[in-house]
Short mmCIF file of C-alpha atoms and ligand atoms in Angstrom, two decimals:
data_model
loop_
_atom_site.label_atom_id
_atom_site.label_comp_id
_atom_site.label_asym_id
_atom_site.label_seq_id
_atom_site.Cartn_x
_atom_site.Cartn_y
_atom_site.Cartn_z
CA MET P 1 -20.06 -20.76 -52.39
CA THR P 2 -16.36 -20.17 -51.92
CA ALA P 3 -14.24 -21.38 -49.03
CA LYS P 4 -14.31 -17.86 -47.56
CA ALA P 5 -18.06 -17.39 -47.57
CA LYS P 6 -20.10 -17.37 -44.39
CA VAL P 7 -21.18 -20.92 -43.71
CA THR P 8 -24.87 -21.67 -43.99
CA GLY P 9 -27.12 -24.33 -42.54
CA TYR P 10 -26.28 -25.91 -39.21
CA ALA P 11 -22.96 -27.27 -38.06
CA THR P 12 -22.14 -30.90 -37.45
CA GLY P 13 -21.74 -31.62 -33.76
CA TRP P 14 -23.27 -31.87 -30.32
CA PHE P 15 -25.74 -29.18 -29.29
CA VAL P 16 -27.19 -28.62 -25.82
CA VAL P 17 -30.99 -28.76 -25.92
CA ALA P 18 -31.74 -28.78 -22.18
CA ALA P 19 -30.22 -28.94 -18.75
CA SER P 20 -30.74 -32.39 -17.23
CA ASP P 21 -32.74 -30.98 -14.34
CA GLU P 22 -35.22 -29.41 -16.76
CA LEU P 23 -36.10 -32.93 -17.83
CA PRO P 24 -37.00 -35.07 -14.79
CA VAL P 25 -38.55 -38.54 -15.22
CA GLY P 26 -42.00 -38.23 -16.80
CA LYS P 27 -41.41 -34.77 -18.24
CA VAL P 28 -42.01 -33.74 -21.87
CA LEU P 29 -40.29 -30.67 -23.35
CA SER P 30 -41.31 -28.99 -26.58
CA LEU P 31 -38.17 -27.70 -28.32
CA ARG P 32 -37.48 -25.58 -31.39
CA TYR P 33 -33.89 -26.05 -32.50
CA LEU P 34 -31.87 -26.37 -35.70
CA GLY P 35 -34.82 -25.19 -37.74
CA ARG P 36 -37.02 -28.07 -36.55
CA ALA P 37 -39.68 -28.87 -34.01
CA LEU P 38 -38.36 -31.43 -31.53
CA VAL P 39 -39.69 -33.14 -28.44
CA ALA P 40 -37.60 -34.34 -25.50
CA PHE P 41 -38.87 -36.70 -22.83
CA ARG P 42 -37.51 -38.84 -20.02
CA GLY P 43 -38.95 -42.30 -19.48
CA GLU P 44 -39.23 -44.23 -16.23
CA ASP P 45 -35.88 -45.87 -16.95
CA GLY P 46 -34.28 -42.42 -16.65
CA GLN P 47 -33.30 -42.29 -20.30
CA ALA P 48 -33.59 -38.90 -22.04
CA SER P 49 -34.85 -39.13 -25.63
CA VAL P 50 -35.30 -36.57 -28.38
CA LEU P 51 -37.52 -37.08 -31.43
CA ASP P 52 -38.82 -34.97 -34.26
CA ALA P 53 -41.94 -33.48 -32.72
CA HIS P 54 -44.62 -34.17 -35.29
CA CYS P 55 -46.52 -37.41 -35.15
CA PRO P 56 -46.35 -39.57 -38.31
CA HIS P 57 -50.08 -40.22 -37.96
CA LEU P 58 -51.87 -36.91 -38.48
CA GLY P 59 -49.12 -34.56 -37.46
CA ALA P 60 -49.80 -33.47 -33.88
CA ASP P 61 -46.87 -32.02 -31.93
CA LEU P 62 -45.90 -34.58 -29.30
CA GLY P 63 -44.31 -31.80 -27.26
CA ILE P 64 -47.63 -30.01 -26.77
CA GLY P 65 -49.80 -32.23 -24.61
CA GLY P 66 -47.85 -35.46 -25.15
CA THR P 67 -47.39 -37.60 -22.04
CA VAL P 68 -44.80 -40.10 -20.87
CA VAL P 69 -46.12 -43.64 -20.43
CA GLY P 70 -43.46 -46.00 -19.07
CA ASN P 71 -40.52 -45.44 -21.39
CA SER P 72 -42.61 -44.13 -24.27
CA ILE P 73 -44.36 -40.90 -25.22
CA ARG P 74 -48.07 -40.81 -26.03
CA CYS P 75 -49.40 -38.48 -28.70
CA PRO P 76 -52.07 -36.07 -27.44
CA PHE P 77 -54.24 -36.51 -30.57
CA HIS P 78 -55.07 -40.25 -30.95
CA ALA P 79 -52.81 -41.74 -28.26
CA TRP P 80 -50.35 -43.56 -30.48
CA ARG P 81 -47.22 -44.24 -28.44
CA PHE P 82 -43.57 -44.03 -29.48
CA HIS P 83 -40.37 -45.39 -27.97
CA GLY P 84 -37.30 -43.22 -27.54
CA ASP P 85 -35.81 -44.76 -30.69
CA GLY P 86 -38.76 -43.40 -32.68
CA SER P 87 -40.45 -46.76 -33.24
CA CYS P 88 -44.17 -47.04 -32.60
CA ALA P 89 -45.04 -48.89 -29.38
CA GLU P 90 -48.81 -48.93 -29.74
CA ILE P 91 -51.71 -47.87 -31.93
CA PRO P 92 -54.47 -48.32 -29.38
CA TYR P 93 -57.39 -48.91 -31.76
CA ASP P 94 -55.67 -50.63 -34.69
CA ARG P 95 -57.88 -53.48 -35.92
CA SER P 96 -55.92 -54.36 -39.06
CA GLU P 97 -55.00 -57.98 -39.67
CA ARG P 98 -51.31 -57.23 -39.49
CA PRO P 99 -50.95 -54.67 -36.70
CA ALA P 100 -47.19 -55.17 -36.65
CA LYS P 101 -47.03 -53.75 -40.16
CA SER P 102 -48.91 -50.61 -39.10
CA LEU P 103 -46.54 -50.22 -36.18
CA ALA P 104 -43.48 -50.61 -38.39
CA ARG P 105 -44.69 -47.88 -40.75
CA ALA P 106 -45.33 -45.39 -37.96
CA LYS P 107 -41.83 -44.21 -37.16
CA ILE P 108 -40.55 -40.84 -35.99
CA ARG P 109 -37.05 -39.61 -36.62
CA PRO P 110 -34.97 -40.10 -33.45
CA TRP P 111 -32.03 -37.90 -32.53
CA THR P 112 -28.84 -39.27 -31.05
CA VAL P 113 -28.69 -38.07 -27.44
CA ARG P 114 -25.90 -37.89 -24.88
CA GLU P 115 -26.24 -36.68 -21.36
CA ARG P 116 -22.99 -35.29 -19.98
CA ASN P 117 -22.14 -32.89 -17.18
CA GLY P 118 -25.80 -32.24 -16.34
CA LEU P 119 -26.68 -31.30 -19.91
CA VAL P 120 -28.69 -33.03 -22.63
CA PHE P 121 -27.01 -32.92 -26.05
CA VAL P 122 -28.27 -33.95 -29.48
CA TRP P 123 -26.02 -34.82 -32.38
CA HIS P 124 -26.73 -32.92 -35.58
CA ASP P 125 -25.27 -33.77 -38.96
CA GLN P 126 -26.93 -32.68 -42.16
CA LEU P 127 -25.43 -35.69 -43.94
CA GLY P 128 -26.79 -38.06 -41.28
CA ARG P 129 -23.41 -39.38 -40.13
CA ALA P 130 -22.76 -40.87 -36.68
CA PRO P 131 -20.94 -38.85 -33.98
CA THR P 132 -17.25 -38.32 -34.67
CA TYR P 133 -16.28 -37.08 -31.20
CA GLU P 134 -17.64 -37.16 -27.66
CA ILE P 135 -18.28 -34.52 -25.02
CA PRO P 136 -15.75 -35.17 -22.24
CA GLN P 137 -16.95 -35.73 -18.71
CA ILE P 138 -16.00 -32.93 -16.32
CA PRO P 139 -14.58 -34.90 -13.38
CA GLU P 140 -15.69 -32.29 -10.84
CA HIS P 141 -19.31 -32.32 -12.04
CA GLY P 142 -21.38 -34.14 -9.43
CA SER P 143 -18.60 -34.00 -6.84
CA PRO P 144 -19.75 -32.87 -3.37
CA GLU P 145 -16.81 -30.46 -3.33
CA TRP P 146 -18.28 -28.53 -6.23
CA THR P 147 -21.60 -26.81 -6.75
CA PRO P 148 -23.85 -27.95 -9.59
CA TRP P 149 -24.25 -25.57 -12.54
CA THR P 150 -25.99 -22.28 -12.04
CA LEU P 151 -27.20 -21.73 -15.58
CA ASN P 152 -28.84 -18.95 -17.50
CA ILE P 153 -30.11 -18.69 -21.05
CA MET P 154 -30.39 -15.85 -23.58
CA THR P 155 -32.09 -15.70 -26.95
CA ILE P 156 -29.91 -13.77 -29.36
CA ARG P 157 -30.70 -12.58 -32.87
CA THR P 158 -27.45 -13.65 -34.51
CA GLN P 159 -25.81 -16.66 -36.10
CA PRO P 160 -23.23 -19.01 -34.57
CA CYS P 161 -20.16 -17.74 -36.46
CA GLU P 162 -20.33 -14.54 -34.43
CA ILE P 163 -20.31 -16.37 -31.10
CA ILE P 164 -17.45 -18.59 -32.20
CA GLU P 165 -15.33 -15.69 -33.36
CA ASN P 166 -14.95 -14.44 -29.77
CA VAL P 167 -12.42 -17.27 -29.33
CA ALA P 168 -9.88 -15.53 -31.54
CA ASP P 169 -11.00 -11.91 -31.37
CA ARG P 170 -8.35 -10.49 -29.11
CA GLY P 171 -9.04 -6.92 -30.16
CA HIS P 172 -12.57 -6.68 -28.80
CA PHE P 173 -11.77 -7.40 -25.15
CA PRO P 174 -10.55 -3.92 -24.10
CA ARG P 175 -13.25 -2.12 -26.07
CA VAL P 176 -16.30 -4.29 -25.43
CA HIS P 177 -15.46 -5.94 -22.11
CA ASN P 178 -13.21 -3.37 -20.45
CA THR P 179 -10.61 -6.10 -20.09
CA ASN P 180 -6.88 -5.76 -20.54
CA ILE P 181 -5.35 -8.78 -22.22
CA ASP P 182 -1.71 -9.49 -21.31
CA GLU P 183 -1.40 -12.96 -22.79
CA PHE P 184 -3.48 -14.47 -25.58
CA GLU P 185 -2.99 -17.55 -27.68
CA ASN P 186 -5.15 -19.95 -29.64
CA GLU P 187 -4.62 -23.55 -30.50
CA PHE P 188 -6.75 -25.60 -32.87
CA ILE P 189 -6.61 -29.36 -32.48
CA ASP P 190 -9.05 -31.47 -34.48
CA HIS P 191 -12.54 -30.62 -33.17
CA MET P 192 -11.16 -28.46 -30.33
CA ALA P 193 -10.43 -24.75 -30.34
CA ILE P 194 -8.53 -23.54 -27.30
CA GLN P 195 -8.02 -20.01 -26.07
CA ARG P 196 -5.47 -19.37 -23.34
CA SER P 197 -5.49 -15.88 -22.00
CA ALA P 198 -4.57 -13.81 -18.99
CA GLY P 199 -5.25 -10.24 -18.05
CA VAL P 200 -7.19 -7.91 -15.82
CA ALA P 201 -10.92 -7.29 -16.06
CA TYR P 202 -12.32 -3.98 -14.88
CA PRO P 203 -16.00 -4.60 -14.10
CA ARG P 204 -18.17 -1.59 -14.91
CA GLY P 205 -19.27 -1.53 -11.27
CA GLY P 206 -15.69 -0.85 -10.12
CA GLY P 207 -12.68 -2.80 -8.90
CA SER P 208 -10.46 -5.16 -10.88
CA ASP P 209 -10.13 -8.95 -11.30
CA ARG P 210 -6.92 -10.56 -12.44
CA PHE P 211 -7.63 -13.80 -14.32
CA ARG P 212 -5.98 -16.58 -16.22
CA LEU P 213 -8.12 -18.97 -18.23
CA THR P 214 -8.21 -21.81 -20.68
CA ALA P 215 -11.39 -21.94 -22.72
CA THR P 216 -11.95 -24.98 -24.92
CA TYR P 217 -14.58 -25.53 -27.56
CA TYR P 218 -15.37 -29.21 -27.94
CA GLY P 219 -16.93 -29.12 -31.38
CA PRO P 220 -18.74 -26.12 -32.82
CA ALA P 221 -21.10 -25.18 -30.02
CA TYR P 222 -20.00 -26.17 -26.51
CA GLN P 223 -17.19 -24.47 -24.62
CA VAL P 224 -15.85 -25.09 -21.12
CA THR P 225 -13.61 -22.54 -19.45
CA GLU P 226 -11.32 -23.22 -16.52
CA MET P 227 -10.48 -19.99 -14.84
CA GLU P 228 -8.21 -19.05 -11.99
CA SER P 229 -9.80 -16.07 -10.35
CA PHE P 230 -11.39 -15.32 -6.99
CA LEU P 231 -12.64 -18.95 -6.68
CA PRO P 232 -11.70 -22.04 -8.72
CA ASN P 233 -14.51 -22.32 -11.23
CA LYS P 234 -15.68 -23.79 -14.50
CA LEU P 235 -17.74 -21.80 -16.91
CA ILE P 236 -19.92 -23.12 -19.65
CA ASN P 237 -20.91 -21.39 -22.86
CA ALA P 238 -23.08 -23.37 -25.26
CA HIS P 239 -25.12 -22.09 -28.16
CA THR P 240 -27.83 -23.89 -30.09
CA PRO P 241 -29.37 -22.42 -33.23
CA ILE P 242 -33.13 -22.01 -33.08
CA ASP P 243 -33.23 -21.14 -36.77
CA GLU P 244 -30.87 -19.40 -39.18
CA HIS P 245 -31.41 -16.04 -37.53
CA SER P 246 -31.49 -16.71 -33.80
CA LEU P 247 -29.98 -18.95 -31.18
CA HIS P 248 -30.06 -19.84 -27.52
CA LEU P 249 -26.93 -19.12 -25.53
CA ARG P 250 -26.64 -21.10 -22.32
CA PHE P 251 -24.02 -20.01 -19.85
CA GLY P 252 -23.23 -20.62 -16.24
CA VAL P 253 -20.77 -21.61 -13.60
CA MET P 254 -19.85 -24.36 -11.18
CA LEU P 255 -17.73 -23.40 -8.21
CA LYS P 256 -15.49 -25.18 -5.78
CA ARG P 257 -17.29 -25.09 -2.44
CA VAL P 258 -15.74 -22.79 0.14
CA GLY P 259 -18.85 -22.23 2.23
CA ASP P 260 -22.42 -23.28 2.85
CA ASP P 261 -25.13 -23.47 0.18
CA THR P 262 -26.37 -19.93 0.77
CA LYS P 263 -22.92 -18.48 0.44
CA MET P 264 -22.16 -20.54 -2.68
CA ALA P 265 -25.48 -19.58 -4.26
CA ARG P 266 -24.57 -15.94 -3.73
CA TYR P 267 -21.15 -16.40 -5.37
CA ALA P 268 -22.70 -18.34 -8.25
CA GLN P 269 -25.25 -15.58 -8.80
CA GLY P 270 -22.40 -13.09 -8.88
CA TYR P 271 -20.52 -15.09 -11.52
CA THR P 272 -23.57 -15.67 -13.73
CA HIS P 273 -24.48 -12.01 -13.41
CA ASN P 274 -21.00 -11.05 -14.64
CA LEU P 275 -21.32 -13.51 -17.52
CA GLN P 276 -24.71 -12.08 -18.39
CA VAL P 277 -23.30 -8.55 -18.40
CA GLY P 278 -20.31 -9.73 -20.50
CA PHE P 279 -22.44 -11.51 -23.10
CA GLY P 280 -24.84 -8.57 -23.06
CA GLU P 281 -21.93 -6.38 -24.20
CA ASP P 282 -21.29 -8.77 -27.11
CA VAL P 283 -25.00 -9.02 -27.95
CA ALA P 284 -25.28 -5.29 -28.59
CA ILE P 285 -22.61 -5.76 -31.28
CA TRP P 286 -23.76 -9.15 -32.61
CA GLU P 287 -27.38 -8.17 -33.16
CA ASN P 288 -26.49 -5.13 -35.21
CA LYS P 289 -23.33 -6.01 -37.15
CA VAL P 290 -22.96 -7.43 -40.64
CA TRP P 291 -20.86 -10.44 -41.50
CA ARG P 292 -17.62 -9.74 -43.39
CA ASP P 293 -16.45 -12.67 -45.48
CA ARG P 294 -13.27 -10.74 -46.19
CA PRO P 295 -12.62 -8.55 -43.16
CA THR P 296 -9.82 -6.00 -43.20
CA LEU P 297 -7.59 -7.24 -40.40
CA SER P 298 -4.55 -5.75 -38.70
CA ASP P 299 -1.53 -7.21 -36.94
CA GLY P 300 -3.02 -6.79 -33.49
CA ASP P 301 -6.04 -8.96 -34.29
CA GLY P 302 -6.14 -12.52 -33.07
CA PRO P 303 -5.97 -15.46 -35.52
CA ILE P 304 -9.43 -14.91 -36.97
CA GLY P 305 -8.56 -16.61 -40.28
CA ALA P 306 -7.30 -19.73 -38.49
CA LEU P 307 -10.43 -19.79 -36.34
CA ARG P 308 -12.64 -19.60 -39.43
CA ARG P 309 -10.73 -22.43 -41.11
CA TRP P 310 -11.16 -24.55 -37.96
CA TYR P 311 -14.88 -23.79 -37.83
CA ARG P 312 -15.52 -24.74 -41.47
CA GLN P 313 -14.74 -28.37 -40.69
CA PHE P 314 -18.18 -28.55 -39.07
CA TYR P 315 -19.89 -27.65 -42.35
CA PRO P 316 -19.27 -30.65 -44.58
CA ALA P 317 -21.39 -29.26 -47.39
CA VAL P 318 -19.04 -26.27 -47.60
CA GLU P 319 -15.92 -28.43 -47.53
CA GLU P 320 -17.28 -30.79 -50.13
CA THR P 321 -18.47 -28.13 -52.53
CA THR P 322 -15.32 -26.04 -52.23
CA PRO P 323 -12.79 -26.59 -55.03
S1 FES U 1 -51.66 -37.39 -34.70
FE1 FES U 1 -50.57 -38.51 -33.24
S2 FES U 1 -51.81 -40.20 -32.81
FE2 FES U 1 -52.90 -39.13 -34.36
FE1 FE2 U 2 -16.92 -11.05 -26.20
#
């Protein structure tokens, strides 16, 4: 593979696997992400945990019929229990002379989890290294002056490079999104990719919205946008590969409160609807395009090469095998 080739495998970084409110205490979620079967659960202590899904005993999927017991998850097949760190808490019928040894052998791979801003993240690194950056807390999240997230999710038949490239792809906004861009710049700082832009959007339904925004990727898969428009708002855009051909895109908004819950819910629905329409416009392209390792670019394009160089840092295998 050369430095210019499309990256393969899954990036190193934090990936959203659930919204916090999808995982209340006592809940088990079966997940399929990053080419693996995973299980998420929340114990009585409030801690969210994510493990590989398949039991080390005879291979049942803990996410399908598993139950939370205290701070552990119980397998639906023979009721072995596992802590959130993947260690075995109990083999209910073990009569061996050294039960501790059986317990020590029965271990499931745990995933490093962070819960930030109402979202549950797992850390993925194909080389097994510890996290190298953190997801920053959004100060307004949880504030009574702001709404919680209104989130939506889409399954898209594409790979992450396409989603990421929107950051630098100035040229597609007028064509795909009916949006005039007056100002556009990108900055790449360590694990962050920032887009600052301003312009006028012309929604297909009519009217016009002047906007100014700063959209920041923190790592390869989680972006927060601060936008000045009709209401102060924060947008989220997070993708998580399901496998090498498809991904989940989570997107949504939190808004500064300017009215009662009903009114805010209506605004939030309006924003998420617009996001859905906007991403839908991209999806029609993404699901049918091919990847160009060596695209023919013109002067009016954004800094697509710089964006691709930034993104390759999250694929250590590529960096390390590239001369
Ligand atoms: S397969 Fe899980 S306890 Fe037997
Ligand atoms: Fe787009």
